[in-house]
Amino acid sequence: MTRILYVFLSLLAATATFGQSQRALKFNDDWHFSLADDLQFRQENYNDRQWERVTLPHDWSILSDFGAEFPAGNAGGALPGGIGWYRKIFQVAAKDKGQHISIHFGGAYRYTEIWINGKYLGKHSNGYLSFSHDLSPYLRYGNTPNVIAVRVDNSQQPNSRWYTGSGIYRDVHLKYQQHTHILPEETFITTPEVSTDKGTLRVQSQIHNPEKRNLQVALHLLDQNGRRVASSTAAVKSNKIDQTLSLDKPQLWDVESPNLYTIQLLLQDAEGKELNSLTQRVGFRSIAFDVKKGFFLNGQPFKILGVCLHHDLGALGAAFNKSAAKRQLVMMKEMGVNAIRTAHNPPAKEVLDLCDEMGLLVYDEAYDMWQKRKNKFDYHQDFKEHHVADLQALIKRDRNHPSVIMWSIGNEIREQFDSTGTVLTKEMTAVVKALDSTRPVTAALTETNYVKNFIAQAQALDVLGFNYKYADYDKLPKEFKNVPLIASETTSGLQTRGVYDALHDTIQFWPASSKDKFVTNGNPDFTVSAYDNVAAYWGTSHERAWLEVKKRDFLAGIFVWTGFDYLGEPVPYPYPARSSYYGIVDLAGFPKDVYYMYQAEWTDKDVLHILPHWNWKKGDMVDVWAYYNNADEAELFLNGKSLGKSSKNADRLHAAWKVPFEAGEIKVVKYHKGKAVQEQVKRTAGVAKKIKARVTHDDFKTDDDRDLYFVEVQLLDDKGEAVAHEDIEISFEGSVGVEVLGTDNGFQADLRGLNNPKRKTFKGKALAIVRMGDAATTKAVRIKSSLGEISVPLETTK
Ligand code: GAL
């Protein structure tokens, strides 16, 4: 059968945790920080007492107001870069002498240099990859303190097409282990055989064994209840071990039931004494791509329903927080998303842990550029020296996650237009395959003519991704024969939540063509209508993009640009627009209307969502749309009078009516087989009288000790109707020990810094992101405004 071109079987591991013979401690607290730059800061006796105290993860860029003067430009988020220093004084207990002690950075942006006790450890140049250093040779033990100094340089600007953040923006850990230990990054877990009858698990590992001891490795597979279900022991001969286990009737990992097992690798001496261990979660699942039928998960046809996500977390900037990332992923999953494309860089490792747990597939991306630049100071300047090692580091870090289903070596790489693209594609594909041959290698391309596409001409990629280019979809299988295809990026629709302009029956392109940098006839207030009818000229509406992918089985799936608005790239406007309009959800985490179009298409939940609000001028002609599913048609009532039925059709994924405005209420009823099954009402709201605050937290709980609270504010009139036509200034204040980390309203041209506790609502809504410290007493946030003051307890509310 030629049908299945690639079959990739793999099992994966997520979090590596440690047994008693070792520890991995968070190393995030009590850092001293300065935005000055002086090489004497590296010296151990430098007096940094006056410096600011910060907790990692930390992004200094997000702490500024937005400004036109910053060289990152508004594409880079209109926030400052610069150079920052971090120093931390710490002690290592005398009993830990003789241990192997290393420091692990989840990620720092951008050039990062590290000194321990004045000794230089090296420079790291890739702002999105994790890196580590062995500290043991330089440490002092007992009461004598150690000093670690880190210089992070993000001064070369512009260096990105989106907001990067600056600083040590992911977790740092200190790991203590025996000098003789298992090398986590060399451990590779695959599942050569996966079926509901039998699963085979292969674990290849490597031991760091400087003393050449006689060792053995015991491998155990644990089920969800922690019971050992299979075991094997092997003697360590060449420091490389290859073990296989099998399991009858494994519970497979998939997006509905992300069943995870755990493996324990125990490194023992000749007497069986444990020296070191490695614990990783694994999932039995198989993946396959097919030129005609798209993608298969565990042997079943499966349409990949994905979104692209950049790495910032709205008002937190790039400073990683696991609960904030989970909030994004939960919202995406509830919308029906089953896959994430990490545009256009390696994500925080914790994002992959979440995807493993929640059942989300991941398209894991390495680069947005190779040798040819997209910005003056971007990674192209480091590419030559570092791209092989960086790619290897990415694959080794992420290859044990069941969620990861493909590797992308690049997005819209300029080398697709010249022969160096062929050479580099072959080289990088080989680099990936040497470390993981169980997953396809892909790239997101734009040139759809084979002769002109030098990346495709390498014939090295397993799957070709195409961004946009809808008109060429049917040409693709003819041009690129025998290679599975995926719509790696689509849409680029533009919307501001809660804004509704006329002219929504045709798609408008903002900007209209490559001749214009910006929209020439846009809205003077830098908003874009949230009827799904405005897109960048290379894109199209959400409905159109999805309809194009939906009807073509040969496309393995779709990745919509983007799930959430992100900082930077505010097409179609110049400054003061400073964050993107592409999201299905705004930067604050409030869904735009089109969220429900996807939910209706991609889930079985009963969906009925009406737009717009019902506050217009008498006589205005208003387009009313309803997104719905599980029904044949919908009927609109204006103040009790039927205005007729409407339904979706092959070209349109919503019901629509033109309604002369009349204050009161609109109601949409949806019918299935003639029976009314669901209704929704919108009423004309009066002036804002009250604030409703909803706190979310429990749904986004993680194993991290820094989970956040999200306080969502909605203005209401005196009857409790949501107000979307009036906005007021709000001030958020935490009680003792409760810290307001950031606020937002989702408006893309609000120039007040996102860490400011004051925020004007936008279309009736605002958000505060809150951390509750250990010493918090009252555990509440006070919300002050012209409507008075309320105290909101930090408990999850509906
Ligand atoms: C794509 C690109 C994305 C983003 C998007 C905006 O071409 O891959 O990174 O720039 O356009 O529409």
GROMACS .gro file of N, CA, C and O in nm, residues 7-11 190-201 221 245-254 259 261 283-287 297-300:
model
  156
    7VAL      N    1   0.477   0.624   0.872
    7VAL     CA    2   0.415   0.579   0.996
    7VAL      C    3   0.515   0.606   1.107
    7VAL      O    4   0.628   0.563   1.101
    8PHE      N    5   0.473   0.682   1.200
    8PHE     CA    6   0.563   0.719   1.307
    8PHE      C    7   0.505   0.669   1.437
    8PHE      O    8   0.392   0.704   1.470
    9LEU      N    9   0.576   0.590   1.504
    9LEU     CA   10   0.529   0.538   1.630
    9LEU      C   11   0.622   0.591   1.737
    9LEU      O   12   0.742   0.581   1.725
   10SER      N   13   0.563   0.646   1.835
   10SER     CA   14   0.653   0.684   1.942
   10SER      C   15   0.581   0.696   2.072
   10SER      O   16   0.460   0.712   2.076
   11LEU      N   17   0.656   0.686   2.176
   11LEU     CA   18   0.600   0.700   2.306
   11LEU      C   19   0.678   0.806   2.374
   11LEU      O   20   0.792   0.820   2.347
  190THR      N   21   1.073   0.546   2.293
  190THR     CA   22   0.984   0.531   2.177
  190THR      C   23   0.892   0.412   2.200
  190THR      O   24   0.916   0.329   2.288
  191THR      N   25   0.789   0.406   2.120
  191THR     CA   26   0.698   0.291   2.127
  191THR      C   27   0.694   0.226   1.989
  191THR      O   28   0.612   0.262   1.905
  192PRO      N   29   0.786   0.132   1.964
  192PRO     CA   30   0.790   0.071   1.831
  192PRO      C   31   0.660   0.000   1.795
  192PRO      O   32   0.631  -0.019   1.678
  193GLU      N   33   0.582  -0.040   1.894
  193GLU     CA   34   0.458  -0.110   1.864
  193GLU      C   35   0.348  -0.050   1.950
  193GLU      O   36   0.363  -0.039   2.072
  194VAL      N   37   0.240  -0.010   1.885
  194VAL     CA   38   0.127   0.045   1.960
  194VAL      C   39  -0.002  -0.009   1.902
  194VAL      O   40  -0.032   0.010   1.784
  195SER      N   41  -0.078  -0.078   1.984
  195SER     CA   42  -0.215  -0.114   1.945
  195SER      C   43  -0.293  -0.132   2.075
  195SER      O   44  -0.234  -0.133   2.183
  196THR      N   45  -0.422  -0.149   2.062
  196THR     CA   46  -0.499  -0.167   2.185
  196THR      C   47  -0.465  -0.301   2.248
  196THR      O   48  -0.488  -0.323   2.366
  197ASP      N   49  -0.407  -0.394   2.169
  197ASP     CA   50  -0.370  -0.525   2.224
  197ASP      C   51  -0.235  -0.523   2.293
  197ASP      O   52  -0.214  -0.585   2.395
  198LYS      N   53  -0.141  -0.449   2.231
  198LYS     CA   54  -0.004  -0.458   2.283
  198LYS      C   55   0.075  -0.330   2.259
  198LYS      O   56   0.063  -0.268   2.153
  199GLY      N   57   0.152  -0.293   2.356
  199GLY     CA   58   0.241  -0.179   2.340
  199GLY      C   59   0.383  -0.221   2.372
  199GLY      O   60   0.406  -0.295   2.467
  200THR      N   61   0.476  -0.179   2.289
  200THR     CA   62   0.617  -0.206   2.318
  200THR      C   63   0.686  -0.072   2.343
  200THR      O   64   0.666   0.024   2.270
  201LEU      N   65   0.765  -0.073   2.446
  201LEU     CA   66   0.831   0.050   2.490
  201LEU      C   67   0.981   0.029   2.482
  201LEU      O   68   1.032  -0.071   2.534
  221LEU      N   69   0.789   0.019   3.434
  221LEU     CA   70   0.678   0.094   3.375
  221LEU      C   71   0.565   0.095   3.477
  221LEU      O   72   0.525  -0.011   3.529
  245LEU      N   73   1.039  -0.305   2.685
  245LEU     CA   74   0.936  -0.366   2.770
  245LEU      C   75   0.812  -0.382   2.684
  245LEU      O   76   0.790  -0.307   2.591
  246SER      N   77   0.728  -0.476   2.721
  246SER     CA   78   0.600  -0.477   2.651
  246SER      C   79   0.486  -0.488   2.750
  246SER      O   80   0.503  -0.531   2.864
  247LEU      N   81   0.371  -0.444   2.702
  247LEU     CA   82   0.254  -0.434   2.790
  247LEU      C   83   0.132  -0.478   2.711
  247LEU      O   84   0.109  -0.431   2.599
  248ASP      N   85   0.056  -0.568   2.770
  248ASP     CA   86  -0.069  -0.609   2.704
  248ASP      C   87  -0.176  -0.505   2.728
  248ASP      O   88  -0.184  -0.447   2.836
  249LYS      N   89  -0.257  -0.484   2.628
  249LYS     CA   90  -0.372  -0.393   2.635
  249LYS      C   91  -0.339  -0.258   2.700
  249LYS      O   92  -0.397  -0.220   2.803
  250PRO      N   93  -0.244  -0.186   2.642
  250PRO     CA   94  -0.211  -0.054   2.700
  250PRO      C   95  -0.327   0.043   2.678
  250PRO      O   96  -0.401   0.032   2.580
  251GLN      N   97  -0.343   0.134   2.769
  251GLN     CA   98  -0.441   0.241   2.750
  251GLN      C   99  -0.372   0.346   2.664
  251GLN      O  100  -0.272   0.405   2.705
  252LEU      N  101  -0.425   0.367   2.545
  252LEU     CA  102  -0.356   0.454   2.451
  252LEU      C  103  -0.371   0.601   2.491
  252LEU      O  104  -0.466   0.640   2.558
  253TRP      N  105  -0.273   0.681   2.449
  253TRP     CA  106  -0.278   0.826   2.468
  253TRP      C  107  -0.348   0.886   2.347
  253TRP      O  108  -0.311   0.857   2.233
  254ASP      N  109  -0.450   0.965   2.369
  254ASP     CA  110  -0.506   1.043   2.258
  254ASP      C  111  -0.561   1.174   2.313
  254ASP      O  112  -0.544   1.203   2.432
  259ASN      N  113  -0.394   0.929   2.827
  259ASN     CA  114  -0.345   0.835   2.929
  259ASN      C  115  -0.193   0.835   2.933
  259ASN      O  116  -0.129   0.808   2.833
  261TYR      N  117   0.151   0.689   3.119
  261TYR     CA  118   0.219   0.595   3.209
  261TYR      C  119   0.345   0.666   3.257
  261TYR      O  120   0.376   0.777   3.213
  283GLY      N  121   0.350   0.805   2.691
  283GLY     CA  122   0.217   0.778   2.636
  283GLY      C  123   0.229   0.685   2.516
  283GLY      O  124   0.318   0.703   2.432
  284PHE      N  125   0.143   0.585   2.508
  284PHE     CA  126   0.142   0.496   2.391
  284PHE      C  127   0.049   0.557   2.286
  284PHE      O  128  -0.071   0.567   2.309
  285ARG      N  129   0.107   0.597   2.176
  285ARG     CA  130   0.023   0.646   2.067
  285ARG      C  131   0.099   0.631   1.935
  285ARG      O  132   0.221   0.631   1.932
  286SER      N  133   0.023   0.618   1.827
  286SER     CA  134   0.090   0.610   1.698
  286SER      C  135   0.040   0.724   1.611
  286SER      O  136  -0.074   0.769   1.625
  287ILE      N  137   0.128   0.771   1.524
  287ILE     CA  138   0.089   0.878   1.430
  287ILE      C  139   0.128   0.836   1.289
  287ILE      O  140   0.225   0.763   1.269
  297LEU      N  141  -0.431   0.923   1.397
  297LEU     CA  142  -0.384   0.908   1.535
  297LEU      C  143  -0.433   0.772   1.584
  297LEU      O  144  -0.553   0.743   1.577
  298ASN      N  145  -0.341   0.690   1.630
  298ASN     CA  146  -0.374   0.554   1.673
  298ASN      C  147  -0.454   0.479   1.568
  298ASN      O  148  -0.553   0.411   1.597
  299GLY      N  149  -0.415   0.499   1.442
  299GLY     CA  150  -0.478   0.427   1.333
  299GLY      C  151  -0.610   0.484   1.285
  299GLY      O  152  -0.666   0.435   1.186
  300GLN      N  153  -0.661   0.584   1.350
  300GLN     CA  154  -0.791   0.642   1.311
  300GLN      C  155  -0.769   0.774   1.237
  300GLN      O  156  -0.685   0.854   1.277
   0.00000   0.00000   0.00000
